[in-house]
mmCIF file of C-alpha atoms in Angstrom:
data_model
loop_
_atom_site.group_PDB
_atom_site.id
_atom_site.type_symbol
_atom_site.label_atom_id
_atom_site.label_comp_id
_atom_site.label_asym_id
_atom_site.label_seq_id
_atom_site.Cartn_x
_atom_site.Cartn_y
_atom_site.Cartn_z
ATOM 1 C CA MET A 1 95.873 15.750 98.795
ATOM 2 C CA ALA A 2 96.345 18.695 101.461
ATOM 3 C CA PRO A 3 97.599 18.262 104.790
ATOM 4 C CA HIS A 4 94.941 17.788 107.073
ATOM 5 C CA ASP A 5 95.489 21.259 108.746
ATOM 6 C CA ALA A 6 95.626 22.775 105.316
ATOM 7 C CA VAL A 7 92.022 23.903 105.708
ATOM 8 C CA LEU A 8 90.013 22.060 108.443
ATOM 9 C CA GLY A 9 89.679 23.047 112.101
ATOM 10 C CA TRP A 10 90.858 26.979 111.310
ATOM 11 C CA ASN A 11 87.385 28.037 112.574
ATOM 12 C CA GLU A 12 87.172 26.036 115.924
ATOM 13 C CA ASP A 13 87.682 28.034 119.083
ATOM 14 C CA THR A 14 89.965 25.431 120.516
ATOM 15 C CA THR A 15 92.320 25.882 117.504
ATOM 16 C CA ALA A 16 92.124 29.343 117.657
ATOM 17 C CA GLN A 17 92.946 29.925 121.429
ATOM 18 C CA ALA A 18 95.927 27.763 121.390
ATOM 19 C CA TYR A 19 96.979 29.251 118.324
ATOM 20 C CA GLU A 20 97.054 33.101 120.038
ATOM 21 C CA ALA A 21 98.385 31.132 123.215
ATOM 22 C CA PHE A 22 101.389 29.997 121.132
ATOM 23 C CA THR A 23 102.391 33.343 119.355
ATOM 24 C CA ARG A 24 102.464 34.705 122.397
ATOM 25 C CA GLU A 25 104.779 32.308 124.167
ATOM 26 C CA PHE A 26 106.735 31.573 121.253
ATOM 27 C CA PRO A 27 108.698 34.170 118.994
ATOM 28 C CA MET A 28 108.109 32.264 115.786
ATOM 29 C CA TYR A 29 105.437 33.966 114.270
ATOM 30 C CA GLY A 30 106.298 37.162 115.294
ATOM 31 C CA ALA A 31 109.459 36.916 114.128
ATOM 32 C CA THR A 32 108.129 35.710 110.833
ATOM 33 C CA SER A 33 105.875 38.582 110.736
ATOM 34 C CA ARG A 34 108.281 41.240 111.978
ATOM 35 C CA ASP A 35 110.641 39.763 108.639
ATOM 36 C CA LEU A 36 108.036 40.285 106.157
ATOM 37 C CA ALA A 37 106.501 43.788 107.320
ATOM 38 C CA ARG A 38 110.409 45.058 107.121
ATOM 39 C CA ARG A 39 110.581 43.849 103.896
ATOM 40 C CA ALA A 40 107.252 45.256 102.873
ATOM 41 C CA ARG A 41 109.040 48.456 102.536
ATOM 42 C CA LEU A 42 105.780 50.534 104.983
ATOM 43 C CA ALA A 43 107.666 53.308 105.784
ATOM 44 C CA GLU A 44 105.433 55.600 103.178
ATOM 45 C CA SER A 45 102.128 53.206 103.046
ATOM 46 C CA HIS A 46 98.695 54.418 103.448
ATOM 47 C CA LEU A 47 97.023 50.974 102.728
ATOM 48 C CA VAL A 48 98.383 47.403 103.659
ATOM 49 C CA VAL A 49 96.715 43.760 103.641
ATOM 50 C CA ASP A 50 97.776 41.280 106.121
ATOM 51 C CA LEU A 51 96.381 38.422 103.980
ATOM 52 C CA CYS A 52 94.824 35.124 105.704
ATOM 53 C CA GLY A 53 96.008 37.283 109.140
ATOM 54 C CA GLY A 54 94.821 34.377 111.497
ATOM 55 C CA ALA A 55 94.553 35.481 115.078
ATOM 56 C CA GLY A 56 96.671 38.852 114.264
ATOM 57 C CA ALA A 57 100.426 38.615 114.903
ATOM 58 C CA THR A 58 101.480 39.604 111.344
ATOM 59 C CA ALA A 59 99.217 43.003 111.846
ATOM 60 C CA LYS A 60 100.910 43.788 114.929
ATOM 61 C CA ALA A 61 104.391 43.359 113.068
ATOM 62 C CA ILE A 62 102.835 45.985 110.668
ATOM 63 C CA LEU A 63 101.137 48.274 112.662
ATOM 64 C CA GLU A 64 104.474 48.701 114.257
ATOM 65 C CA LEU A 65 106.378 49.930 111.393
ATOM 66 C CA ALA A 66 103.682 51.710 109.170
ATOM 67 C CA PRO A 67 102.838 55.625 109.698
ATOM 68 C CA ALA A 68 100.361 56.189 112.345
ATOM 69 C CA THR A 69 98.176 57.219 109.637
ATOM 70 C CA ALA A 70 98.287 53.893 107.872
ATOM 71 C CA HIS A 71 95.397 51.796 107.652
ATOM 72 C CA VAL A 72 95.837 47.964 107.666
ATOM 73 C CA ILE A 73 92.999 45.468 106.648
ATOM 74 C CA SER A 74 93.403 41.685 108.071
ATOM 75 C CA LEU A 75 91.874 39.310 106.190
ATOM 76 C CA ASP A 76 91.174 35.685 107.505
ATOM 77 C CA ASN A 77 87.890 33.160 106.462
ATOM 78 C CA ALA A 78 88.631 32.045 110.084
ATOM 79 C CA ALA A 79 86.117 33.753 112.183
ATOM 80 C CA ALA A 80 87.541 32.245 115.227
ATOM 81 C CA MET A 81 90.809 32.818 114.981
ATOM 82 C CA GLN A 82 89.230 36.694 114.473
ATOM 83 C CA ARG A 83 87.763 36.454 117.405
ATOM 84 C CA VAL A 84 90.804 35.987 119.550
ATOM 85 C CA GLY A 85 92.454 38.818 117.876
ATOM 86 C CA ARG A 86 90.509 41.243 118.010
ATOM 87 C CA ARG A 87 90.543 40.668 122.510
ATOM 88 C CA THR A 88 94.509 40.839 121.826
ATOM 89 C CA LEU A 89 94.640 43.702 119.143
ATOM 90 C CA ASP A 90 92.316 46.336 119.577
ATOM 91 C CA ASP A 91 93.555 49.481 117.028
ATOM 92 C CA PRO A 92 91.624 51.774 115.364
ATOM 93 C CA GLN A 93 94.541 51.427 112.332
ATOM 94 C CA LEU A 94 93.416 47.749 112.027
ATOM 95 C CA THR A 95 89.994 46.109 110.403
ATOM 96 C CA TRP A 96 89.039 42.719 110.726
ATOM 97 C CA VAL A 97 87.417 41.038 107.369
ATOM 98 C CA THR A 98 86.238 37.632 106.946
ATOM 99 C CA ALA A 99 86.725 36.245 103.622
ATOM 100 C CA GLY A 100 88.709 33.763 101.575
ATOM 101 C CA ALA A 101 92.036 35.061 100.555
ATOM 102 C CA GLU A 102 90.777 34.459 96.787
ATOM 103 C CA ASP A 103 87.652 36.694 97.782
ATOM 104 C CA LEU A 104 90.428 40.024 98.664
ATOM 105 C CA ALA A 105 89.905 42.042 95.699
ATOM 106 C CA CYS A 106 86.305 42.405 97.034
ATOM 107 C CA HIS A 107 87.222 43.340 99.715
ATOM 108 C CA ALA A 108 89.991 46.241 99.115
ATOM 109 C CA PRO A 109 90.079 49.267 96.573
ATOM 110 C CA ALA A 110 92.048 48.226 93.489
ATOM 111 C CA ALA A 111 95.125 50.004 92.716
ATOM 112 C CA GLU A 112 95.659 51.820 95.649
ATOM 113 C CA VAL A 113 97.044 48.798 98.397
ATOM 114 C CA ASP A 114 100.831 49.674 99.220
ATOM 115 C CA ALA A 115 101.769 46.251 100.479
ATOM 116 C CA VAL A 116 100.187 42.652 100.651
ATOM 117 C CA VAL A 117 101.783 40.295 103.183
ATOM 118 C CA CYS A 118 100.854 36.626 103.825
ATOM 119 C CA ASN A 119 102.621 34.980 106.534
ATOM 120 C CA SER A 120 102.930 31.039 106.365
ATOM 121 C CA ALA A 121 99.557 30.460 104.791
ATOM 122 C CA ILE A 122 100.046 31.196 101.345
ATOM 123 C CA TRP A 123 99.909 27.247 100.451
ATOM 124 C CA LYS A 124 97.263 26.414 101.656
ATOM 125 C CA THR A 125 95.219 29.083 99.313
ATOM 126 C CA GLY A 126 94.211 28.954 96.023
ATOM 127 C CA VAL A 127 97.803 30.356 94.647
ATOM 128 C CA PRO A 128 96.522 31.199 91.188
ATOM 129 C CA ARG A 129 93.244 32.840 92.141
ATOM 130 C CA VAL A 130 95.225 34.490 94.909
ATOM 131 C CA PHE A 131 97.629 36.189 93.214
ATOM 132 C CA THR A 132 95.402 37.687 90.388
ATOM 133 C CA ALA A 133 93.375 39.594 93.621
ATOM 134 C CA VAL A 134 96.256 40.753 94.489
ATOM 135 C CA HIS A 135 97.549 42.147 91.388
ATOM 136 C CA THR A 136 94.256 43.531 91.800
ATOM 137 C CA VAL A 137 94.525 45.673 94.702
ATOM 138 C CA LEU A 138 98.004 46.693 94.660
ATOM 139 C CA ARG A 139 99.570 49.762 93.349
ATOM 140 C CA PRO A 140 101.996 50.340 90.747
ATOM 141 C CA GLY A 141 104.745 49.508 92.445
ATOM 142 C CA GLY A 142 103.349 47.422 95.305
ATOM 143 C CA ARG A 143 104.495 45.137 97.338
ATOM 144 C CA PHE A 144 103.332 41.851 97.831
ATOM 145 C CA VAL A 145 105.767 39.671 100.557
ATOM 146 C CA PHE A 146 105.152 35.881 101.818
ATOM 147 C CA ASN A 147 107.090 32.833 103.001
ATOM 148 C CA ILE A 148 106.572 29.277 102.473
ATOM 149 C CA GLY A 149 107.343 26.545 104.360
ATOM 150 C CA GLY A 150 110.615 24.539 103.362
ATOM 151 C CA GLY A 151 108.862 21.537 102.930
ATOM 152 C CA PHE A 152 106.509 23.125 100.181
ATOM 153 C CA ALA A 153 109.403 24.921 98.956
ATOM 154 C CA GLY A 154 111.563 22.143 98.343
ATOM 155 C CA VAL A 155 114.142 24.447 99.915
ATOM 156 C CA HIS A 156 116.811 23.645 103.642
ATOM 157 C CA HIS A 157 118.608 26.326 105.012
ATOM 158 C CA ASP A 158 122.059 25.433 105.737
ATOM 159 C CA ASP A 159 121.626 25.652 109.275
ATOM 160 C CA GLU A 160 118.931 22.663 109.265
ATOM 161 C CA LYS A 161 121.281 20.213 108.706
ATOM 162 C CA SER A 162 123.302 20.908 111.496
ATOM 163 C CA ALA A 163 120.484 21.586 114.266
ATOM 164 C CA HIS A 164 119.089 17.920 114.893
ATOM 165 C CA PRO A 165 121.547 15.198 116.514
ATOM 166 C CA GLY A 166 119.199 12.744 116.843
ATOM 167 C CA PRO A 167 115.298 11.819 115.572
ATOM 168 C CA SER A 168 113.583 14.631 115.183
ATOM 169 C CA LEU A 169 110.487 15.339 117.485
ATOM 170 C CA ASN A 170 108.233 14.429 114.164
ATOM 171 C CA ARG A 171 109.811 11.098 113.291
ATOM 172 C CA LEU A 172 109.616 10.209 117.411
ATOM 173 C CA ILE A 173 105.678 10.725 117.034
ATOM 174 C CA HIS A 174 105.999 8.138 114.701
ATOM 175 C CA GLN A 175 107.681 5.370 116.420
ATOM 176 C CA VAL A 176 105.423 6.372 119.906
ATOM 177 C CA ALA A 177 102.266 6.141 117.549
ATOM 178 C CA ALA A 178 103.553 2.932 116.149
ATOM 179 C CA ARG A 179 104.311 1.728 119.216
ATOM 180 C CA ASP A 180 101.418 2.228 121.161
ATOM 181 C CA TYR A 181 98.658 2.720 118.529
ATOM 182 C CA GLY A 182 99.954 0.073 115.725
ATOM 183 C CA TYR A 183 99.909 3.021 113.744
ATOM 184 C CA ALA A 184 101.218 2.312 110.340
ATOM 185 C CA PRO A 185 102.946 5.142 108.667
ATOM 186 C CA PRO A 186 102.240 5.955 105.103
ATOM 187 C CA PRO A 187 104.712 4.659 102.754
ATOM 188 C CA THR A 188 107.665 7.672 102.007
ATOM 189 C CA ARG A 189 107.050 9.244 98.423
ATOM 190 C CA LEU A 190 109.867 11.267 96.579
ATOM 191 C CA ALA A 191 107.275 13.591 95.638
ATOM 192 C CA PRO A 192 107.569 16.808 93.927
ATOM 193 C CA PRO A 193 107.711 20.149 96.412
ATOM 194 C CA LYS A 194 104.144 21.773 95.711
ATOM 195 C CA LEU A 195 105.262 25.366 95.376
ATOM 196 C CA PRO A 196 108.467 25.506 94.784
ATOM 197 C CA LEU A 197 110.263 29.038 93.358
ATOM 198 C CA GLU A 198 110.191 28.433 89.523
ATOM 199 C CA ALA A 199 106.355 27.878 89.899
ATOM 200 C CA VAL A 200 105.635 30.625 92.231
ATOM 201 C CA ALA A 201 107.521 33.177 89.842
ATOM 202 C CA ALA A 202 105.591 31.651 87.116
ATOM 203 C CA HIS A 203 102.125 31.936 88.768
ATOM 204 C CA LEU A 204 102.972 35.843 89.931
ATOM 205 C CA SER A 205 103.779 36.442 85.903
ATOM 206 C CA ARG A 206 100.843 35.153 84.956
ATOM 207 C CA ALA A 207 99.241 37.480 87.450
ATOM 208 C CA GLY A 208 101.114 40.480 86.453
ATOM 209 C CA MET A 209 103.709 40.629 89.116
ATOM 210 C CA ASP A 210 107.562 40.351 88.696
ATOM 211 C CA VAL A 211 109.618 38.748 91.540
ATOM 212 C CA VAL A 212 112.111 41.050 92.492
ATOM 213 C CA ASP A 213 113.337 39.361 95.350
ATOM 214 C CA SER A 214 113.739 36.089 97.314
ATOM 215 C CA GLU A 215 115.575 34.440 100.168
ATOM 216 C CA VAL A 216 115.883 30.915 101.862
ATOM 217 C CA VAL A 217 115.487 31.746 105.576
ATOM 218 C CA ALA A 218 115.843 29.620 108.900
ATOM 219 C CA HIS A 219 114.224 30.578 112.172
ATOM 220 C CA ARG A 220 115.315 28.749 115.184
ATOM 221 C CA GLY A 221 114.006 27.514 118.184
ATOM 222 C CA THR A 222 113.836 24.131 120.334
ATOM 223 C CA VAL A 223 112.226 21.426 120.665
ATOM 224 C CA ALA A 224 109.790 22.979 123.393
ATOM 225 C CA GLU A 225 108.628 25.457 121.093
ATOM 226 C CA LYS A 226 107.772 22.693 118.571
ATOM 227 C CA ARG A 227 106.130 20.503 121.773
ATOM 228 C CA ALA A 228 103.623 23.756 121.900
ATOM 229 C CA TRP A 229 103.646 24.462 117.917
ATOM 230 C CA LEU A 230 102.246 20.421 117.487
ATOM 231 C CA SER A 231 99.869 20.371 120.404
ATOM 232 C CA ILE A 232 97.694 23.358 118.419
ATOM 233 C CA PRO A 233 94.569 20.853 117.314
ATOM 234 C CA VAL A 234 95.518 21.362 113.676
ATOM 235 C CA PHE A 235 99.149 20.933 113.342
ATOM 236 C CA ALA A 236 98.396 18.020 115.851
ATOM 237 C CA ARG A 237 100.117 14.130 114.653
ATOM 238 C CA PRO A 238 100.096 11.964 112.839
ATOM 239 C CA ASP A 239 98.017 12.239 110.544
ATOM 240 C CA GLY A 240 94.604 9.399 110.720
ATOM 241 C CA ASP A 241 92.161 7.990 112.772
ATOM 242 C CA PHE A 242 93.182 9.730 116.166
ATOM 243 C CA THR A 243 91.520 11.672 118.597
ATOM 244 C CA HIS A 244 92.991 14.939 119.729
ATOM 245 C CA ALA A 245 93.474 13.221 122.957
ATOM 246 C CA GLN A 246 95.499 10.140 121.563
ATOM 247 C CA ARG A 247 97.415 12.719 119.492
ATOM 248 C CA MET A 248 98.465 14.447 122.855
ATOM 249 C CA ASP A 249 99.442 11.610 124.817
ATOM 250 C CA ILE A 250 101.344 10.489 121.585
ATOM 251 C CA LEU A 251 102.977 13.810 121.762
ATOM 252 C CA ALA A 252 103.592 13.808 125.310
ATOM 253 C CA LYS A 253 105.542 10.109 125.212
ATOM 254 C CA ALA A 254 107.648 11.129 122.630
ATOM 255 C CA TYR A 255 108.450 14.739 124.139
ATOM 256 C CA ALA A 256 109.808 12.716 126.772
ATOM 257 C CA LEU A 257 112.233 11.217 124.653
ATOM 258 C CA THR A 258 113.393 14.399 123.686
ATOM 259 C CA THR A 259 115.718 17.275 125.443
ATOM 260 C CA PRO A 260 113.589 20.393 125.535
ATOM 261 C CA ASP A 261 116.226 22.859 124.893
ATOM 262 C CA ALA A 262 118.140 20.924 122.191
ATOM 263 C CA PRO A 263 117.596 23.312 118.703
ATOM 264 C CA THR A 264 115.679 23.009 115.611
ATOM 265 C CA VAL A 265 116.073 25.176 112.547
ATOM 266 C CA THR A 266 112.835 25.447 110.115
ATOM 267 C CA SER A 267 113.601 26.816 106.568
ATOM 268 C CA TRP A 268 111.560 28.487 105.246
ATOM 269 C CA LEU A 269 111.407 30.628 101.272
ATOM 270 C CA VAL A 270 110.285 33.948 101.210
ATOM 271 C CA VAL A 271 109.379 35.295 98.309
ATOM 272 C CA VAL A 272 108.927 39.517 97.309
ATOM 273 C CA ALA A 273 107.171 40.526 94.424
ATOM 274 C CA GLU A 274 105.770 43.717 92.458
ATOM 275 C CA ARG A 275 103.519 45.323 90.449
ATOM 276 C CA PRO A 276 105.393 46.478 88.088
ATOM 277 C CA THR A 277 104.455 50.409 87.211
ATOM 278 C CA GLY A 278 104.113 50.317 83.735
ATOM 279 C CA TRP A 279 101.896 46.744 84.223
ATOM 280 C CA PRO A 280 97.695 48.689 83.384
#
């Protein structure tokens, strides 16, 4: 079963506004977007897709690196996210398309896209269909660049192990929820990761693309940034039958037990794939 933030809630104004405010105040999405855009090699691009583009943080990074003559399509199925993005990123080079990632091939010309970039969202899509759609729109030699959260990919950056001298904010949230609300966390199961590199490479190969690079990278933040991220409704914890107000009460009490500027590290698996020049 996917986490409760996989699909639900993204098309709500409260989520969209909180998400966009987070991207303005904290560096995570801006930094990860710039990293992906750099790897996409956009210097001579004409058409680029920001897949699952949300409120436009990645489109902004793409526009900063792509030529002034390039066009960017930001595709996302949450109209609320795009409404927020349109207000903050009004650029004649950018077209907003409200559609699911699986339907990309219906909204971009076949074999004409120089690069497809997807930040933080591949895990919540129908991966085989999306990869097939990406192959359809990419030109031969075009790049598909995306990242997967460490938990979903089953990877951990070395810096992650040394960044948490005490209990994590997530663990404190569970402790406070148990103390104040009788919350019983589900039993911990050592389930295999949902999207390890081996599975990703196999899906890409079946879709007609090759992995040309992969790297485990770290985003370094603070507990204060983590708190702000967990304040976004779709990311709020714990799971279960809680109202958002109750989750925010739990978060505030857990955060009070932390040091706000204590360092945190989030691991990401970054994958760079290409459509081979000789593939039909």
